[in-house]
Structures are given as C-alpha cells and as structure tokens.
CSV table of C-alpha atoms in Angstrom, one decimal:
chain,number,residue,atom,x,y,z
A,1,MET,CA,-44.0,11.8,31.2
A,2,LYS,CA,-40.3,10.6,31.3
A,3,LEU,CA,-38.4,13.1,28.9
A,4,ARG,CA,-35.5,11.5,28.0
A,5,GLY,CA,-34.1,12.2,24.6
A,6,THR,CA,-31.2,14.0,21.9
A,7,PHE,CA,-29.9,17.1,20.8
A,8,VAL,CA,-26.8,17.9,17.8
A,9,PRO,CA,-25.6,20.9,16.9
A,10,ALA,CA,-27.1,23.8,15.1
A,11,PHE,CA,-25.6,22.7,11.7
A,12,ALA,CA,-26.7,19.5,12.1
A,13,LEU,CA,-30.4,20.2,13.2
A,14,LEU,CA,-30.6,22.1,10.1
A,15,LEU,CA,-29.6,19.4,7.8
A,16,ALA,CA,-32.4,17.6,10.1
A,17,SER,CA,-35.0,19.4,9.8
A,18,VAL,CA,-38.7,17.6,9.4
A,19,ALA,CA,-40.9,20.6,7.9
A,20,MET,CA,-44.6,20.9,7.8
A,21,PRO,CA,-45.9,20.2,4.3
A,22,GLY,CA,-46.5,23.4,2.0
A,23,THR,CA,-44.3,25.3,4.8
A,24,SER,CA,-41.0,25.9,3.1
A,25,ASN,CA,-41.3,30.3,3.2
A,26,ALA,CA,-42.0,29.8,7.1
A,27,THR,CA,-39.8,32.4,9.2
A,28,VAL,CA,-40.2,30.6,12.7
A,29,THR,CA,-39.0,27.6,13.5
A,30,VAL,CA,-40.0,25.2,16.6
A,31,LEU,CA,-37.8,22.8,18.0
A,32,GLY,CA,-40.6,20.2,19.4
A,33,TRP,CA,-40.0,17.2,21.5
A,34,PRO,CA,-40.1,14.5,19.1
A,35,GLY,CA,-42.6,11.2,18.6
A,36,GLY,CA,-45.6,10.5,20.5
A,37,SER,CA,-48.8,12.5,21.2
A,38,GLU,CA,-46.6,15.7,21.6
A,39,GLU,CA,-45.3,15.3,18.0
A,40,THR,CA,-48.7,14.4,17.0
A,41,ALA,CA,-50.4,17.4,18.7
A,42,LEU,CA,-47.7,19.8,18.2
A,43,ARG,CA,-48.0,18.8,14.0
A,44,ALA,CA,-51.5,19.2,13.8
A,45,THR,CA,-51.5,22.4,15.8
A,46,VAL,CA,-49.1,24.3,13.9
A,47,GLU,CA,-50.8,23.1,10.7
A,48,ALA,CA,-53.8,25.2,12.1
A,49,TYR,CA,-52.3,27.9,12.8
A,50,ASN,CA,-50.5,28.2,9.2
A,51,ALA,CA,-53.8,27.8,7.7
A,52,ARG,CA,-55.6,30.7,9.8
A,53,PRO,CA,-56.4,33.8,7.7
A,54,GLY,CA,-54.2,36.9,8.1
A,55,ILE,CA,-50.7,34.8,8.8
A,56,THR,CA,-48.3,35.5,6.5
A,57,ASP,CA,-45.3,33.8,5.5
A,58,ALA,CA,-43.4,35.3,7.7
A,59,ASP,CA,-45.6,34.5,10.6
A,60,LYS,CA,-45.8,31.0,9.5
A,61,VAL,CA,-44.6,28.1,11.6
A,62,GLU,CA,-41.9,24.8,10.3
A,63,LEU,CA,-40.8,22.3,13.0
A,64,LEU,CA,-37.8,20.4,14.2
A,65,PHE,CA,-37.3,17.0,15.6
A,66,PHE,CA,-34.6,14.9,16.3
A,67,ASN,CA,-34.1,11.9,18.0
A,68,ARG,CA,-34.6,11.8,22.3
A,69,GLU,CA,-31.3,10.2,23.4
A,70,GLY,CA,-29.3,13.0,25.3
A,71,PHE,CA,-31.6,15.6,24.3
A,72,TYR,CA,-31.5,18.3,27.5
A,73,ASP,CA,-27.4,18.2,27.6
A,74,LYS,CA,-27.1,18.6,24.3
A,75,LEU,CA,-29.9,21.3,23.8
A,76,GLN,CA,-27.9,23.4,26.3
A,77,ALA,CA,-24.9,22.9,25.1
A,78,ASP,CA,-26.1,24.2,21.7
A,79,MET,CA,-28.0,27.4,23.0
A,80,ALA,CA,-24.9,27.8,25.4
A,81,ALA,CA,-23.0,28.1,21.7
A,82,GLY,CA,-25.4,30.7,20.6
A,83,SER,CA,-27.6,28.4,18.3
A,84,ASN,CA,-30.3,30.3,16.2
A,85,ALA,CA,-31.5,27.1,14.5
A,86,PHE,CA,-34.6,27.5,16.0
A,87,ASP,CA,-36.8,30.5,17.2
A,88,ILE,CA,-38.5,28.3,19.8
A,89,ASN,CA,-37.4,25.5,22.3
A,90,LEU,CA,-38.5,23.0,24.1
A,91,VAL,CA,-38.3,23.3,27.6
A,92,ALA,CA,-39.5,21.3,30.7
A,93,THR,CA,-40.5,22.5,34.5
A,94,TYR,CA,-37.2,21.0,35.6
A,95,SER,CA,-34.6,22.1,33.3
A,96,ILE,CA,-35.7,25.8,33.1
A,97,GLY,CA,-33.3,26.7,34.9
A,98,ARG,CA,-30.6,25.4,33.1
A,99,TYR,CA,-32.0,27.2,29.8
A,100,ALA,CA,-32.9,30.3,30.9
A,101,PRO,CA,-30.0,32.4,30.5
A,102,TYR,CA,-30.1,31.7,26.6
A,103,MET,CA,-33.6,32.5,26.7
A,104,GLU,CA,-35.8,35.9,27.0
A,105,PRO,CA,-39.1,35.7,29.4
A,106,ILE,CA,-42.4,36.3,27.5
A,107,ASP,CA,-45.6,38.0,28.3
A,108,LEU,CA,-48.2,35.3,27.5
A,109,GLY,CA,-51.2,37.9,28.0
A,110,SER,CA,-54.1,37.9,30.7
A,111,GLY,CA,-56.0,35.2,28.8
A,112,ALA,CA,-53.3,32.0,29.4
A,113,ALA,CA,-54.0,32.1,33.4
A,114,LYS,CA,-57.8,31.5,32.1
A,115,THR,CA,-56.5,28.7,29.8
A,116,PHE,CA,-54.4,27.0,32.3
A,117,GLY,CA,-54.7,28.0,35.6
A,118,GLU,CA,-51.8,29.7,38.0
A,119,SER,CA,-50.4,26.6,38.7
A,120,VAL,CA,-49.9,25.5,35.4
A,121,LEU,CA,-48.4,28.3,34.2
A,122,LYS,CA,-46.0,27.6,37.2
A,123,THR,CA,-44.5,24.6,35.8
A,124,MET,CA,-42.9,27.1,33.2
A,125,GLN,CA,-41.7,29.7,35.1
A,126,PHE,CA,-38.4,30.6,36.9
A,127,ASP,CA,-37.2,33.0,39.1
A,128,GLY,CA,-41.1,34.9,39.0
A,129,LYS,CA,-40.9,35.0,35.6
A,130,GLN,CA,-42.6,33.2,32.4
A,131,TYR,CA,-40.7,31.1,30.1
A,132,GLY,CA,-42.6,28.9,28.0
A,133,VAL,CA,-46.3,28.2,27.0
A,134,PRO,CA,-47.2,24.4,29.1
A,135,THR,CA,-48.3,22.1,26.4
A,136,ASP,CA,-48.3,19.1,28.5
A,137,LEU,CA,-48.5,18.3,31.9
A,138,SER,CA,-47.7,14.9,33.9
A,139,LEU,CA,-48.8,14.4,37.7
A,140,HIS,CA,-49.9,11.8,39.8
A,141,PHE,CA,-52.8,9.5,39.7
A,142,MET,CA,-54.0,7.2,42.9
A,143,TYR,CA,-55.4,4.2,41.3
A,144,TYR,CA,-57.6,1.7,43.2
A,145,ARG,CA,-59.7,-1.6,42.8
A,146,LYS,CA,-62.6,-0.2,43.3
A,147,ASP,CA,-64.5,-4.1,43.9
A,148,LEU,CA,-61.9,-4.8,46.8
A,149,ILE,CA,-62.9,-1.3,49.0
A,150,ASP,CA,-66.7,-1.8,47.9
A,151,ALA,CA,-66.0,-5.2,49.3
A,152,LEU,CA,-63.9,-4.1,52.2
A,153,MET,CA,-66.7,-1.1,53.2
A,154,LYS,CA,-70.2,-4.0,53.6
A,155,ASP,CA,-68.3,-6.3,55.5
A,156,ASP,CA,-68.6,-5.8,59.1
A,157,ALA,CA,-65.7,-8.9,60.0
A,158,ALA,CA,-63.0,-7.2,57.5
A,159,LYS,CA,-63.6,-3.7,59.2
A,160,ALA,CA,-62.9,-4.9,62.3
A,161,LYS,CA,-59.8,-7.0,60.6
A,162,TYR,CA,-58.9,-3.5,58.9
A,163,ALA,CA,-59.1,-1.4,62.6
A,164,GLU,CA,-57.0,-4.5,64.1
A,165,ILE,CA,-53.9,-4.3,61.4
A,166,SER,CA,-54.4,-0.3,61.8
A,167,LYS,CA,-53.8,-0.2,65.3
A,168,THR,CA,-51.0,-2.5,65.3
A,169,TYR,CA,-49.3,-0.7,62.4
A,170,LEU,CA,-50.3,2.7,62.5
A,171,GLY,CA,-51.1,3.2,66.5
A,172,LYS,CA,-54.9,4.3,65.6
A,173,GLU,CA,-58.0,2.1,64.6
A,174,LEU,CA,-59.1,3.5,61.5
A,175,GLN,CA,-62.3,2.6,59.5
A,176,PRO,CA,-62.2,1.5,55.9
A,177,LYS,CA,-62.9,5.3,53.5
A,178,ASP,CA,-63.8,6.2,50.7
A,179,PRO,CA,-60.8,6.6,48.6
A,180,ASP,CA,-61.2,9.8,47.4
A,181,SER,CA,-61.3,11.1,51.4
A,182,TRP,CA,-58.0,9.0,51.7
A,183,THR,CA,-55.5,10.7,54.0
A,184,TRP,CA,-52.1,9.2,53.8
A,185,ASP,CA,-52.6,7.0,56.9
A,186,ASP,CA,-56.0,5.8,55.2
A,187,TRP,CA,-54.0,4.3,52.3
A,188,ALA,CA,-51.5,3.0,54.2
A,189,ALA,CA,-54.0,0.9,56.5
A,190,THR,CA,-55.6,-0.1,53.0
A,191,ALA,CA,-52.7,-1.1,51.8
A,192,LEU,CA,-52.0,-3.3,54.7
A,193,TYR,CA,-55.1,-4.7,55.0
A,194,PHE,CA,-55.1,-6.0,51.1
A,195,SER,CA,-51.5,-7.9,51.9
A,196,LYS,CA,-51.6,-11.3,52.1
A,197,GLN,CA,-47.9,-10.8,54.4
A,198,VAL,CA,-50.0,-9.1,57.1
A,199,ASN,CA,-53.8,-10.3,56.2
A,200,SER,CA,-53.5,-14.2,55.0
A,201,ALA,CA,-57.5,-13.5,53.9
A,202,SER,CA,-56.4,-11.3,51.9
A,203,PRO,CA,-57.9,-11.5,48.0
A,204,VAL,CA,-55.0,-10.0,46.1
A,205,ARG,CA,-51.3,-9.9,47.3
A,206,TYR,CA,-50.0,-6.7,47.6
A,207,GLY,CA,-51.7,-3.6,49.2
A,208,THR,CA,-50.0,-1.4,46.7
A,209,VAL,CA,-47.0,-1.3,44.4
A,210,LEU,CA,-43.8,1.7,45.4
A,211,GLN,CA,-41.4,3.1,42.6
A,212,MET,CA,-38.5,2.8,45.1
A,213,LYS,CA,-35.7,2.3,42.4
A,214,ASN,CA,-32.8,4.9,42.6
A,215,LEU,CA,-34.2,6.9,40.0
A,216,LEU,CA,-35.1,10.8,39.4
A,217,PHE,CA,-38.4,10.2,38.4
A,218,ASN,CA,-39.7,7.9,41.4
A,219,MET,CA,-38.5,11.0,43.7
A,220,MET,CA,-41.3,13.3,41.9
A,221,VAL,CA,-44.0,10.2,42.9
A,222,PHE,CA,-42.7,10.0,46.2
A,223,GLN,CA,-42.5,13.9,46.9
A,224,SER,CA,-46.2,14.5,47.2
A,225,LEU,CA,-46.6,12.6,50.5
A,226,PRO,CA,-44.2,15.0,52.5
A,227,ARG,CA,-45.5,17.6,50.7
A,228,SER,CA,-49.1,17.4,52.1
A,229,TYR,CA,-47.3,17.6,55.5
A,230,GLY,CA,-45.9,20.6,55.0
A,231,ALA,CA,-42.8,20.0,53.2
A,232,ASP,CA,-40.6,21.9,50.7
A,233,TRP,CA,-37.2,21.8,49.7
A,234,THR,CA,-36.3,24.9,50.7
A,235,ASP,CA,-37.9,28.2,53.0
A,236,LYS,CA,-38.5,31.6,51.9
A,237,ASP,CA,-35.0,32.6,52.7
A,238,GLY,CA,-34.0,30.2,50.5
A,239,ASN,CA,-32.7,27.5,53.3
A,240,VAL,CA,-32.5,23.7,52.6
A,241,THR,CA,-35.2,22.4,54.7
A,242,ILE,CA,-35.2,18.8,53.4
A,243,ASP,CA,-34.7,17.5,57.3
A,244,SER,CA,-37.8,18.3,58.2
A,245,ASP,CA,-40.3,16.3,60.1
A,246,ALA,CA,-42.4,16.2,57.2
A,247,TYR,CA,-39.7,14.2,54.8
A,248,LYS,CA,-39.3,12.1,58.1
A,249,THR,CA,-43.0,10.8,58.4
A,250,GLY,CA,-43.0,10.2,54.5
A,251,LEU,CA,-39.8,8.3,54.3
A,252,GLU,CA,-40.8,6.0,57.2
A,253,LEU,CA,-44.0,5.6,56.2
A,254,TYR,CA,-42.6,4.0,52.9
A,255,LYS,CA,-40.3,1.6,54.4
A,256,LYS,CA,-43.6,0.6,57.1
A,257,LEU,CA,-44.9,-0.3,54.2
A,258,TYR,CA,-41.9,-2.0,52.2
A,259,ASP,CA,-41.1,-3.7,55.4
A,260,ALA,CA,-44.5,-5.2,56.2
A,261,GLY,CA,-44.6,-6.7,52.7
A,262,ALA,CA,-47.3,-4.6,51.8
A,263,SER,CA,-45.5,-3.8,48.2
A,264,PRO,CA,-43.5,-6.4,46.6
A,265,LYS,CA,-39.7,-7.1,47.8
A,266,ASP,CA,-38.0,-6.0,44.2
A,267,SER,CA,-40.0,-3.0,44.7
A,268,LEU,CA,-36.2,-1.4,45.0
A,269,SER,CA,-35.7,-1.6,41.5
A,270,TYR,CA,-39.3,-0.8,40.4
A,271,GLU,CA,-40.3,2.3,38.5
A,272,TYR,CA,-43.1,3.2,35.7
A,273,PRO,CA,-43.6,-0.1,33.9
A,274,GLU,CA,-43.0,-2.7,36.5
A,275,THR,CA,-45.8,-0.9,38.8
A,276,ASN,CA,-48.1,-1.0,35.6
A,277,ALA,CA,-47.2,-4.4,35.1
A,278,ALA,CA,-47.9,-5.5,38.8
A,279,TYR,CA,-51.1,-3.5,39.3
A,280,SER,CA,-52.3,-4.6,35.9
A,281,SER,CA,-51.8,-8.3,36.6
A,282,GLY,CA,-55.0,-8.1,39.3
A,283,GLN,CA,-52.6,-8.7,42.6
A,284,ALA,CA,-52.4,-5.3,43.9
A,285,ALA,CA,-55.0,-3.2,45.3
A,286,THR,CA,-53.6,0.5,44.5
A,287,ALA,CA,-51.0,2.2,42.7
A,288,LEU,CA,-49.5,5.7,43.4
A,289,GLN,CA,-49.0,6.2,39.2
A,290,TRP,CA,-48.6,8.8,36.4
A,291,ASN,CA,-51.4,9.9,34.5
A,292,ALA,CA,-50.0,8.8,31.9
A,293,ALA,CA,-50.9,5.3,32.6
A,294,ALA,CA,-54.5,5.3,33.0
A,295,ALA,CA,-55.0,4.6,29.4
A,296,ASP,CA,-53.4,1.8,29.6
A,297,LEU,CA,-54.5,0.6,33.1
A,298,THR,CA,-58.1,1.1,32.2
A,299,SER,CA,-57.9,-0.8,29.0
A,300,ALA,CA,-59.8,-3.8,28.6
A,301,ASP,CA,-57.1,-4.7,26.2
A,302,LYS,CA,-54.1,-4.0,28.0
A,303,SER,CA,-54.9,-4.5,31.7
A,304,PRO,CA,-58.2,-7.2,31.1
A,305,ALA,CA,-58.1,-8.2,35.4
A,306,VAL,CA,-58.2,-4.7,36.3
A,307,ALA,CA,-59.7,-2.3,33.5
A,308,GLU,CA,-63.5,-2.2,34.5
A,309,VAL,CA,-63.0,-1.8,38.2
A,310,THR,CA,-60.0,0.7,38.8
A,311,GLY,CA,-60.9,3.9,40.3
A,312,ILE,CA,-58.9,7.0,39.8
A,313,VAL,CA,-58.6,9.7,42.3
A,314,ALA,CA,-55.9,12.3,43.3
A,315,PRO,CA,-53.3,11.3,46.1
A,316,PRO,CA,-54.1,11.3,49.5
A,317,ALA,CA,-54.0,14.4,52.0
A,318,GLY,CA,-51.9,15.0,54.7
A,319,PRO,CA,-52.6,17.5,57.4
A,320,LYS,CA,-51.8,20.6,55.1
A,321,GLY,CA,-54.6,19.0,52.2
A,322,ARG,CA,-53.6,16.9,49.4
A,323,ALA,CA,-50.6,17.8,46.8
A,324,ASP,CA,-49.9,16.5,43.3
A,325,HIS,CA,-46.5,17.1,41.7
A,326,ILE,CA,-46.6,18.3,38.2
A,327,HIS,CA,-44.2,19.2,35.6
A,328,GLY,CA,-44.8,20.0,32.0
A,329,LEU,CA,-43.2,20.4,28.6
A,330,GLY,CA,-43.7,23.5,26.9
A,331,LEU,CA,-42.2,26.0,24.1
A,332,GLY,CA,-40.5,29.1,24.8
A,333,LEU,CA,-38.2,31.6,23.2
A,334,ASN,CA,-34.7,31.4,21.8
A,335,LYS,CA,-32.6,34.3,23.3
A,336,ASN,CA,-30.9,34.2,19.9
A,337,ALA,CA,-34.1,33.7,17.8
A,338,LYS,CA,-34.0,35.0,14.5
A,339,ASN,CA,-37.5,36.2,14.0
A,340,LYS,CA,-38.9,37.0,17.3
A,341,ASP,CA,-41.6,38.7,16.5
A,342,GLY,CA,-43.0,35.6,14.6
A,343,ALA,CA,-41.9,33.6,17.6
A,344,VAL,CA,-43.7,35.6,20.3
A,345,LYS,CA,-46.5,35.8,18.3
A,346,PHE,CA,-46.9,32.3,17.6
A,347,LEU,CA,-46.8,31.5,21.5
A,348,LYS,CA,-49.3,33.8,22.6
A,349,TRP,CA,-51.4,32.3,20.3
A,350,LEU,CA,-50.5,28.4,21.7
A,351,ALA,CA,-51.7,29.9,25.2
A,352,THR,CA,-55.1,30.8,23.9
A,353,GLU,CA,-58.3,28.8,24.7
A,354,ASP,CA,-58.6,27.9,21.4
A,355,ALA,CA,-55.2,26.5,20.8
A,356,ALA,CA,-55.4,24.9,23.8
A,357,LEU,CA,-58.4,22.8,23.0
A,358,LEU,CA,-57.0,22.3,19.5
A,359,TYR,CA,-54.0,20.7,20.9
A,360,ALA,CA,-56.2,18.7,23.3
A,361,ARG,CA,-58.2,17.6,20.4
A,362,SER,CA,-55.0,16.5,18.8
A,363,GLY,CA,-53.4,14.1,21.5
A,364,GLY,CA,-51.6,16.3,23.9
A,365,SER,CA,-52.0,16.5,27.3
A,366,PRO,CA,-52.3,20.2,28.5
A,367,ALA,CA,-53.8,20.7,31.6
A,368,LEU,CA,-56.9,23.1,31.3
A,369,ALA,CA,-58.9,25.7,33.4
A,370,PRO,CA,-62.0,23.5,34.5
A,371,ASP,CA,-64.5,25.5,32.5
A,372,VAL,CA,-62.0,25.3,29.6
A,373,VAL,CA,-61.3,21.4,29.4
A,374,ALA,CA,-65.6,21.1,29.9
A,375,LYS,CA,-65.3,21.9,26.2
A,376,VAL,CA,-63.2,18.7,25.5
A,377,ALA,CA,-64.9,16.6,28.4
A,378,LYS,CA,-66.7,13.8,25.9
A,379,GLU,CA,-63.8,13.5,23.8
A,380,ARG,CA,-60.8,13.3,26.5
A,381,PRO,CA,-62.4,12.3,30.2
A,382,ASP,CA,-58.4,11.8,31.4
A,383,LEU,CA,-58.0,15.8,30.9
A,384,VAL,CA,-60.9,16.3,33.3
A,385,LYS,CA,-59.0,14.9,36.5
A,386,LEU,CA,-55.5,16.3,34.9
A,387,GLY,CA,-57.0,19.8,34.7
A,388,GLU,CA,-58.9,19.2,38.1
A,389,PHE,CA,-55.7,18.1,40.2
A,390,ALA,CA,-53.3,20.4,38.7
A,391,SER,CA,-55.4,23.6,39.2
A,392,LYS,CA,-56.6,22.3,42.7
A,393,TYR,CA,-53.4,20.1,44.0
A,394,GLY,CA,-50.6,20.8,41.8
A,395,TYR,CA,-47.1,22.3,43.1
A,396,VAL,CA,-43.6,22.9,42.6
A,397,MET,CA,-41.5,23.1,45.5
A,398,ASN,CA,-38.9,25.4,45.7
A,399,GLY,CA,-36.1,25.0,43.3
A,400,ALA,CA,-37.6,22.5,41.4
A,401,THR,CA,-36.9,24.7,37.8
A,402,SER,CA,-33.2,25.7,39.0
A,403,ALA,CA,-30.3,24.8,36.8
A,404,ASN,CA,-29.6,21.8,39.2
A,405,ALA,CA,-33.1,20.3,39.6
A,406,LEU,CA,-32.4,17.2,37.9
A,407,SER,CA,-29.2,16.4,40.1
A,408,ILE,CA,-31.0,17.4,43.3
A,409,TYR,CA,-33.6,15.1,42.3
A,410,GLU,CA,-30.4,12.5,41.3
A,411,LEU,CA,-29.3,13.0,45.3
A,412,GLN,CA,-32.4,12.3,46.7
A,413,ALA,CA,-33.5,8.9,44.5
A,414,LYS,CA,-29.8,7.6,45.6
A,415,GLU,CA,-30.0,8.9,49.6
A,416,PHE,CA,-33.7,7.7,50.3
A,417,THR,CA,-33.6,4.5,48.1
A,418,GLY,CA,-30.3,3.7,50.2
A,419,TYR,CA,-32.7,4.2,53.4
A,420,TRP,CA,-35.3,2.3,52.3
A,421,SER,CA,-33.4,-0.7,51.4
A,422,GLY,CA,-31.6,-0.5,55.0
A,423,GLN,CA,-27.9,0.7,53.7
A,424,GLN,CA,-28.3,3.9,56.1
A,425,SER,CA,-30.2,5.7,58.6
A,426,LEU,CA,-33.1,8.0,58.3
A,427,ASP,CA,-30.4,10.5,59.5
A,428,ASP,CA,-27.8,9.4,57.5
A,429,ALA,CA,-29.9,10.1,54.5
A,430,LEU,CA,-31.5,13.3,55.3
A,431,ALA,CA,-28.0,14.9,56.1
A,432,HIS,CA,-26.5,13.7,53.1
A,433,THR,CA,-29.3,15.1,50.8
A,434,LYS,CA,-29.1,18.2,53.0
A,435,ALA,CA,-25.5,18.6,52.5
A,436,GLY,CA,-25.7,18.0,48.5
A,437,MET,CA,-28.5,19.8,48.1
A,438,GLN,CA,-26.7,23.1,50.1
A,439,GLY,CA,-24.2,22.7,47.1
A,440,LEU,CA,-26.4,22.1,44.2
A,441,LEU,CA,-28.6,25.1,45.3
A,442,LYS,CA,-25.8,27.5,45.4
A,443,LYS,CA,-26.3,30.9,43.6
C-alpha cells in the first residue's frame, strides 16, 4: 500500500543488480519494487516468461532490485540523468507525472482492457496516454462487525436508540441497514451508535477508527467520502475545486465523528498500523481501511477477536454513488531503454490475461476484470472484491497523476488535519489548500 523506498545512480544499480537464475544473456532489464509480494510475483512471472517457447536470448528479462528508502526521488534523478541501466522501470499512479518526461507511452493492445478494465488502466495514464501495465492495486474496504450489525438489526429497542442518535447528531431519523447499502450518513449513524461516549449501552468503545494523522496516504483514505458527493481536485478547465460543498461535507463529517468520540481521541496520530490495531482489538465496530489489511483482519491467528465476525463491503455511497480511491504499481518503458523492442514485447505480454493470472497466482495483487478474476477466485478470494470495487467504483482525481501529486496530498494532510484538530477553521483550511494546489498544478 504505502510505497516508500531507495534508488541509486545507474552505475551502482548495475553493480547491485539481482539477476534471475539462468538469464545471464538477458537484454531486457526490469527495475522492480523490492520486497514483499510484488517482488515474489514479479520473479515468478519473469521466470515463466523467459521459459516460453519462442523467447530468444534477445527477448529474455532480468530483474534489478534495490532498497526502498528514498526510491522515488532518486529514481527521478537517475532517469533525468538519462540512465539506461534499465529498460523498464517501476511507476506508481501518483508518480507518473514525475517520470513521464523520461518515459515513452506504450500501446498495450485491445486485450488489456479486457484483462483489467478501463478504470484500472487509467491508474497508469497521464495526459491521456498509457505509461504502464498495472501490476498491483490498492483501494479501500469498509470493514465492519457482522455480529454487532446483526444484533442491532434484530433489536427494536436498539433501533429506536439508533434513530434517536441519528436525529440528534445528523438531523434525521435513520434506521439500521445492511452495510452494503450504507450511505455515508448510515455509516456515521452506525459509528455514533456504537460509541460509548454517545451510547453508554454500546457493546464496544468506538464506532469507527479514523485515520487523521498528518500523512499524505490518509488523504487517499478520506477523499472517497467527498468524491461520492461529486468532489474533484479540478474541473474540466483545470480550475481548482477543493473548496467545494462536497469537500466541506466530508471534512465536517469526519470532525463531527471525532468530536463526538466515535473514533479514539488519539486518531490524529493514526494511520495504517494504528487503525489495524484498534479494529483488531475488538473495540471498534467499523473501519475504512486499505485492502491490504484484509489478510490480517480476517486471520484467526493475527486478529482472533474479530476475524470470524468481520465483513467487507465497498465504501458507502453519496449522492453521486459509491467511490473508491485506487492507485497502482506498474511497469513502464524508459525513454533511454537500450532494448525497446524487447521491453515492449514483455510489457504487452504482461498485460495479457494469462500473464495477469500468473502474477495473481504468484502472490501479486492485480485488479482484474470480473470474467478474469473468476478464474482465480478460489485461490485468491480477496482479488474478487478488489477487481469488483475497482471496476465499479474506482477513480483517480483530476491531477492525481501530475508531477506534484504527492505534494498536493501532503498539503491536504497538513491543512485538513489542522482543521480536524481545531487549529484552524474549515474555511481557512480550504483556502490554504486551494492556494497551494493552484501553485502545484500550474503547467
């Protein structure tokens, strides 16, 4: 999920390279993301590619891996210097704009859309051009306690209390619903009902766990709320629209829940691990969290208090429907590649159904179209929801693949956390954010 790491100059990369066994004559060099399931899956996929009939020494692929620390800044510096130490390089949705000047767009063929779906392909696009093959995808799941919701739905007295709380805090009487039918107001009402500070009879302490730390990745978790109300970073003419009613609604709802005690008071220091810890403790009814957490939160060994009673649905709906932030890791073509023909051949193959299924079976997390993911559903049930949510609800904000996308997320994190913590007003937070974004999004 959180992509952090290190890169070094080209000559050092060559010395530090890690080649696949038996590929000493490889002429297509791929710089991959080191460690974890991404490296494991890429190694297995490359090994299979090199063993395919008709793959000559000139087509074969070797892999380079290095440390993660400082990866993206140093990769940009190396590419800007004209490095040809690799033909294919790692790229992420929110860094494409930084690397696009040093890369070449690629045509993956018509089959790529059938493999991944258009919304997933867009995670590797910049200025309308395809810059990479999406290999691993991150989005968000709404995790919830099935046992708590089931009990609430069967208890008339509890439902009456729920309606009373929703009227008091949200201005409308609501009734409990199946989480797969939640609007954001339904979720908020549920979070308030299951909070001891609001409802002393709640069986758990908190109704939800909000990730509110001043951290860019937390903005990705939050922004699906305003997005479902129609929010975007800019309009079609490039005007910054962060000060919209949609963003105001989302920011105010988070603050309302935090101030009411629906999320732990130290949520202003929470990100991914703290959210996992709070939810897995058994003291929270819901959590909007990255899909990467599913394996841990549904594991009887890692999360015994909640594993058997945790349900997973897409984020709640707003007036514009459901929305789920997506970003991906992928592989694209270095403009200074020494073997462009071989590199393009590998990238096109990587976008085929057979290659994507192999990558999935090897531990990767590609978002696949429904017909494709059905073929690995038994082995990788988590990918079924990943692909379904990405294809139905996935989005990328206008400008979120620009050269300054990460800086924009950092700006939002600083200003929005300042509002949630009471250090500045909502209007000031949005005004500061808008002014900063206008500068960062200048061509």
